[in-house]
GROMACS .gro file of C-alpha atoms in nm:
model
  231
    1MET     CA    1   0.002   0.005   0.003
    2LEU     CA    2   0.140   0.336  -0.099
    3THR     CA    3   0.151   0.541   0.216
    4VAL     CA    4   0.256   0.900   0.254
    5SER     CA    5   0.241   1.098   0.585
    6PHE     CA    6   0.352   1.441   0.682
    7PRO     CA    7   0.280   1.666   0.987
    8ALA     CA    8   0.041   1.968   0.960
    9ALA     CA    9   0.190   2.317   1.011
   10ALA     CA   10   0.034   2.333   1.353
   11PHE     CA   11   0.007   2.082   1.637
   12GLY     CA   12   0.207   1.820   1.449
   13THR     CA   13  -0.110   1.640   1.327
   14ASN     CA   14  -0.014   1.361   1.093
   15CYS     CA   15  -0.196   1.376   0.763
   16TYR     CA   16  -0.194   1.050   0.571
   17VAL     CA   17  -0.242   0.975   0.193
   18LEU     CA   18  -0.320   0.599   0.117
   19ALA     CA   19  -0.346   0.441  -0.226
   20LEU     CA   20  -0.280   0.106  -0.411
   21GLY     CA   21   0.001   0.275  -0.598
   22ARG     CA   22   0.103   0.565  -0.820
   23GLY     CA   23  -0.152   0.699  -1.064
   24GLN     CA   24  -0.437   0.558  -0.849
   25GLU     CA   25  -0.731   0.699  -0.654
   26CYS     CA   26  -0.633   0.768  -0.295
   27VAL     CA   27  -0.785   0.838   0.048
   28VAL     CA   28  -0.670   1.141   0.256
   29VAL     CA   29  -0.680   1.106   0.637
   30ASP     CA   30  -0.701   1.397   0.877
   31PRO     CA   31  -0.603   1.697   0.671
   32GLY     CA   32  -0.510   1.949   0.945
   33ILE     CA   33  -0.400   2.303   0.962
   34GLY     CA   34  -0.180   2.426   0.668
   35VAL     CA   35  -0.153   2.094   0.487
   36GLU     CA   36  -0.296   2.216   0.155
   37GLU     CA   37   0.014   2.302  -0.034
   38GLN     CA   38   0.215   1.994   0.072
   39LEU     CA   39  -0.074   1.770   0.005
   40ARG     CA   40  -0.115   1.911  -0.344
   41GLU     CA   41   0.257   1.854  -0.408
   42VAL     CA   42   0.224   1.486  -0.297
   43LEU     CA   43  -0.087   1.429  -0.511
   44ARG     CA   44   0.084   1.590  -0.816
   45GLU     CA   45   0.413   1.397  -0.768
   46LEU     CA   46   0.247   1.065  -0.729
   47ASP     CA   47  -0.036   1.134  -0.981
   48LEU     CA   48  -0.302   1.059  -0.716
   49LYS     CA   49  -0.666   1.145  -0.727
   50PRO     CA   50  -0.845   1.183  -0.385
   51THR     CA   51  -1.173   0.995  -0.367
   52ALA     CA   52  -1.255   1.043   0.003
   53VAL     CA   53  -1.135   1.224   0.317
   54LEU     CA   54  -1.144   1.018   0.647
   55LEU     CA   55  -1.158   1.204   0.977
   56THR     CA   56  -1.063   1.019   1.291
   57HIS     CA   57  -1.244   1.283   1.497
   58GLY     CA   58  -1.371   1.636   1.483
   59HIS     CA   59  -1.100   1.844   1.653
   60ALA     CA   60  -0.982   2.144   1.442
   61ASP     CA   61  -0.627   2.018   1.421
   62HIS     CA   62  -0.754   1.709   1.230
   63VAL     CA   63  -1.022   1.858   1.016
   64TYR     CA   64  -0.921   2.222   0.937
   65SER     CA   65  -0.841   2.165   0.572
   66VAL     CA   66  -1.117   1.910   0.492
   67THR     CA   67  -1.334   2.148   0.298
   68PRO     CA   68  -1.076   2.273   0.057
   69VAL     CA   69  -0.950   1.925   0.014
   70CYS     CA   70  -1.294   1.786  -0.058
   71GLY     CA   71  -1.360   2.071  -0.290
   72GLY     CA   72  -1.730   1.998  -0.315
   73ARG     CA   73  -1.643   1.695  -0.518
   74ILE     CA   74  -1.572   1.416  -0.267
   75GLY     CA   75  -1.722   1.309   0.065
   76ALA     CA   76  -1.588   1.375   0.416
   77TYR     CA   77  -1.636   1.083   0.648
   78ILE     CA   78  -1.677   1.124   1.025
   79HIS     CA   79  -1.844   0.934   1.298
   80GLU     CA   80  -2.199   1.030   1.373
   81ASP     CA   81  -2.120   1.124   1.735
   82ASP     CA   82  -1.861   1.379   1.610
   83ARG     CA   83  -2.074   1.511   1.318
   84TYR     CA   84  -2.173   1.822   1.522
   85ARG     CA   85  -1.807   1.919   1.563
   86LEU     CA   86  -1.795   2.008   1.186
   87LYS     CA   87  -2.030   2.296   1.245
   88ASP     CA   88  -1.767   2.503   1.432
   89PRO     CA   89  -1.441   2.328   1.509
   90LEU     CA   90  -1.262   2.663   1.557
   91GLY     CA   91  -1.484   2.715   1.853
   92GLY     CA   92  -1.323   2.435   2.043
   93LEU     CA   93  -0.978   2.607   2.011
   94GLY     CA   94  -1.077   2.920   2.202
   95SER     CA   95  -1.025   3.275   2.093
   96GLY     CA   96  -0.670   3.309   2.220
   97LEU     CA   97  -0.543   3.011   2.040
   98VAL     CA   98  -0.719   3.107   1.718
   99ALA     CA   99  -0.558   3.457   1.736
  100MET     CA  100  -0.221   3.297   1.781
  101LEU     CA  101  -0.263   3.078   1.473
  102GLU     CA  102  -0.384   3.377   1.272
  103GLN     CA  103  -0.058   3.562   1.375
  104GLN     CA  104   0.150   3.264   1.289
  105PHE     CA  105  -0.004   3.210   0.938
  106GLY     CA  106  -0.089   3.575   0.870
  107THR     CA  107  -0.444   3.493   0.751
  108LYS     CA  108  -0.787   3.524   0.908
  109ALA     CA  109  -0.917   3.184   1.042
  110SER     CA  110  -1.243   3.082   0.879
  111TRP     CA  111  -1.444   2.776   0.849
  112THR     CA  112  -1.708   2.632   0.605
  113GLU     CA  113  -1.848   2.280   0.643
  114PRO     CA  114  -1.788   2.027   0.372
  115GLU     CA  115  -2.073   2.005   0.130
  116ASP     CA  116  -2.087   1.618   0.142
  117VAL     CA  117  -2.059   1.482   0.490
  118ARG     CA  118  -2.101   1.106   0.533
  119GLU     CA  119  -2.157   0.967   0.891
  120LEU     CA  120  -1.974   0.656   1.006
  121THR     CA  121  -2.094   0.384   1.247
  122ASP     CA  122  -1.902   0.129   1.443
  123ALA     CA  123  -1.789  -0.184   1.254
  124GLN     CA  124  -1.875  -0.029   0.916
  125SER     CA  125  -1.674  -0.146   0.627
  126LEU     CA  126  -1.572   0.109   0.361
  127GLU     CA  127  -1.452   0.034   0.006
  128LEU     CA  128  -1.258   0.345  -0.111
  129ALA     CA  129  -0.982   0.379  -0.369
  130GLY     CA  130  -0.969   0.004  -0.387
  131LEU     CA  131  -0.895  -0.026  -0.020
  132ARG     CA  132  -1.121  -0.208   0.234
  133ILE     CA  133  -1.119   0.009   0.545
  134GLY     CA  134  -1.279  -0.091   0.872
  135VAL     CA  135  -1.431   0.161   1.121
  136ARG     CA  136  -1.365   0.098   1.492
  137HIS     CA  137  -1.550   0.331   1.729
  138ALA     CA  138  -1.317   0.418   2.015
  139PRO     CA  139  -1.454   0.703   2.217
  140GLY     CA  140  -1.277   0.876   2.496
  141HIS     CA  141  -1.071   1.156   2.331
  142THR     CA  142  -1.393   1.261   2.177
  143GLU     CA  143  -1.741   1.101   2.166
  144GLY     CA  144  -1.695   1.002   1.803
  145SER     CA  145  -1.336   0.918   1.784
  146VAL     CA  146  -1.264   0.621   1.547
  147MET     CA  147  -0.967   0.415   1.430
  148PHE     CA  148  -0.944   0.294   1.070
  149SER     CA  149  -0.813  -0.057   1.011
  150LEU     CA  150  -0.665  -0.201   0.680
  151ASP     CA  151  -0.542  -0.538   0.592
  152GLN     CA  152  -0.254  -0.384   0.395
  153VAL     CA  153   0.065  -0.236   0.538
  154PRO     CA  154   0.269   0.057   0.392
  155ASP     CA  155   0.523  -0.030   0.116
  156GLY     CA  156   0.897  -0.024   0.197
  157LEU     CA  157   0.882  -0.130   0.564
  158PRO     CA  158   1.212  -0.277   0.690
  159ASP     CA  159   1.215  -0.655   0.691
  160GLU     CA  160   1.257  -0.657   1.078
  161VAL     CA  161   0.919  -0.483   1.122
  162GLU     CA  162   0.678  -0.783   1.148
  163VAL     CA  163   0.340  -0.640   1.077
  164SER     CA  164   0.038  -0.769   0.876
  165SER     CA  165  -0.221  -0.492   0.896
  166SER     CA  166  -0.247  -0.120   0.970
  167LEU     CA  167  -0.441   0.092   1.212
  168LEU     CA  168  -0.493   0.468   1.161
  169ALA     CA  169  -0.533   0.542   1.530
  170GLY     CA  170  -0.608   0.917   1.537
  171ASP     CA  171  -0.582   1.050   1.889
  172VAL     CA  172  -0.670   0.723   2.056
  173LEU     CA  173  -0.329   0.566   2.077
  174PHE     CA  174   0.017   0.714   2.038
  175ALA     CA  175   0.369   0.563   2.071
  176GLY     CA  176   0.404   0.550   2.448
  177SER     CA  177   0.090   0.748   2.521
  178ILE     CA  178  -0.287   0.800   2.450
  179GLY     CA  179  -0.502   1.100   2.359
  180ARG     CA  180  -0.604   1.337   2.644
  181THR     CA  181  -0.956   1.311   2.782
  182ASP     CA  182  -0.985   1.643   2.960
  183LEU     CA  183  -1.113   1.845   2.659
  184PRO     CA  184  -1.480   1.903   2.602
  185GLY     CA  185  -1.645   1.570   2.501
  186GLY     CA  186  -1.350   1.373   2.654
  187ASP     CA  187  -1.428   1.085   2.884
  188ASP     CA  188  -1.163   0.902   3.084
  189GLU     CA  189  -1.392   0.605   3.154
  190ALA     CA  190  -1.480   0.576   2.787
  191MET     CA  191  -1.117   0.586   2.691
  192GLN     CA  192  -1.030   0.306   2.930
  193ARG     CA  193  -1.308   0.095   2.777
  194SER     CA  194  -1.184   0.166   2.426
  195LEU     CA  195  -0.826   0.080   2.521
  196ARG     CA  196  -0.942  -0.240   2.686
  197ASP     CA  197  -1.210  -0.357   2.438
  198VAL     CA  198  -1.090  -0.207   2.107
  199VAL     CA  199  -0.715  -0.160   2.121
  200LEU     CA  200  -0.589  -0.449   2.337
  201PRO     CA  201  -0.767  -0.721   2.140
  202LEU     CA  202  -0.586  -0.620   1.813
  203PRO     CA  203  -0.312  -0.849   1.693
  204ASP     CA  204   0.050  -0.779   1.786
  205THR     CA  205   0.130  -0.747   1.415
  206THR     CA  206  -0.074  -0.439   1.383
  207LEU     CA  207   0.117  -0.131   1.265
  208VAL     CA  208  -0.017   0.182   1.444
  209LEU     CA  209  -0.022   0.502   1.237
  210PRO     CA  210  -0.113   0.760   1.503
  211GLY     CA  211  -0.257   1.107   1.479
  212HIS     CA  212   0.059   1.261   1.631
  213GLY     CA  213   0.405   1.133   1.647
  214PRO     CA  214   0.590   0.821   1.519
  215ALA     CA  215   0.447   0.495   1.404
  216THR     CA  216   0.445   0.202   1.647
  217THR     CA  217   0.302  -0.144   1.670
  218ILE     CA  218   0.047  -0.302   1.902
  219ALA     CA  219   0.322  -0.557   2.017
  220ARG     CA  220   0.540  -0.270   2.136
  221GLU     CA  221   0.253  -0.066   2.302
  222ARG     CA  222   0.120  -0.372   2.481
  223VAL     CA  223   0.441  -0.405   2.678
  224THR     CA  224   0.576  -0.054   2.697
  225ASN     CA  225   0.268   0.180   2.697
  226PRO     CA  226   0.185   0.256   3.059
  227TYR     CA  227  -0.170   0.339   2.972
  228LEU     CA  228  -0.209  -0.022   2.839
  229THR     CA  229   0.010  -0.212   3.081
  230ASN     CA  230  -0.194  -0.070   3.375
  231LEU     CA  231  -0.527  -0.186   3.242
   0.00000   0.00000   0.00000
């Protein structure tokens, strides 16, 4: 699976582009703040055509560029419990943080909802860009946080990395940590259930592609991540 990832210009949010190969349709995951130019470059260089934008949850740092990326031509996919967040994700940042970002980028922050929003449900299976993508509802960071699972793994992994599937984990699971639960809509008890019932049952050979920071594996997190070992 052709997999390209790069961090957004703010908050280090990982934006992912997935496709079967060059010259194919692709899926964009979590286009955050300031990713448009780099995303256009990736799509142009690899001759990729976006067919969908997947959102792991509705926080502004993961959805900010969804509308221009969709361009009124493709759908934006988000869990039904986070659908309301697309009405005003900037409101969740607070005026002070928005002002700081406006100063950093030199432009006025604005928001328009995507024209075509498609609501996801738990255990749903999507067929997009030739990829079969499973939806795993894992609330705790937000009410509608999801992880996306695929049977494929990125091309070019070192031989010593023994993985057989991929998980786009959003802000549920990071290398050595988890998403915070103290923001509006966060729920520590729900996060504990998600980690116990959704994350821990995953095979050790699952490659984790998180919303922030480096990739990891379920095998590694199972024995080193204190939020999992303490469950």
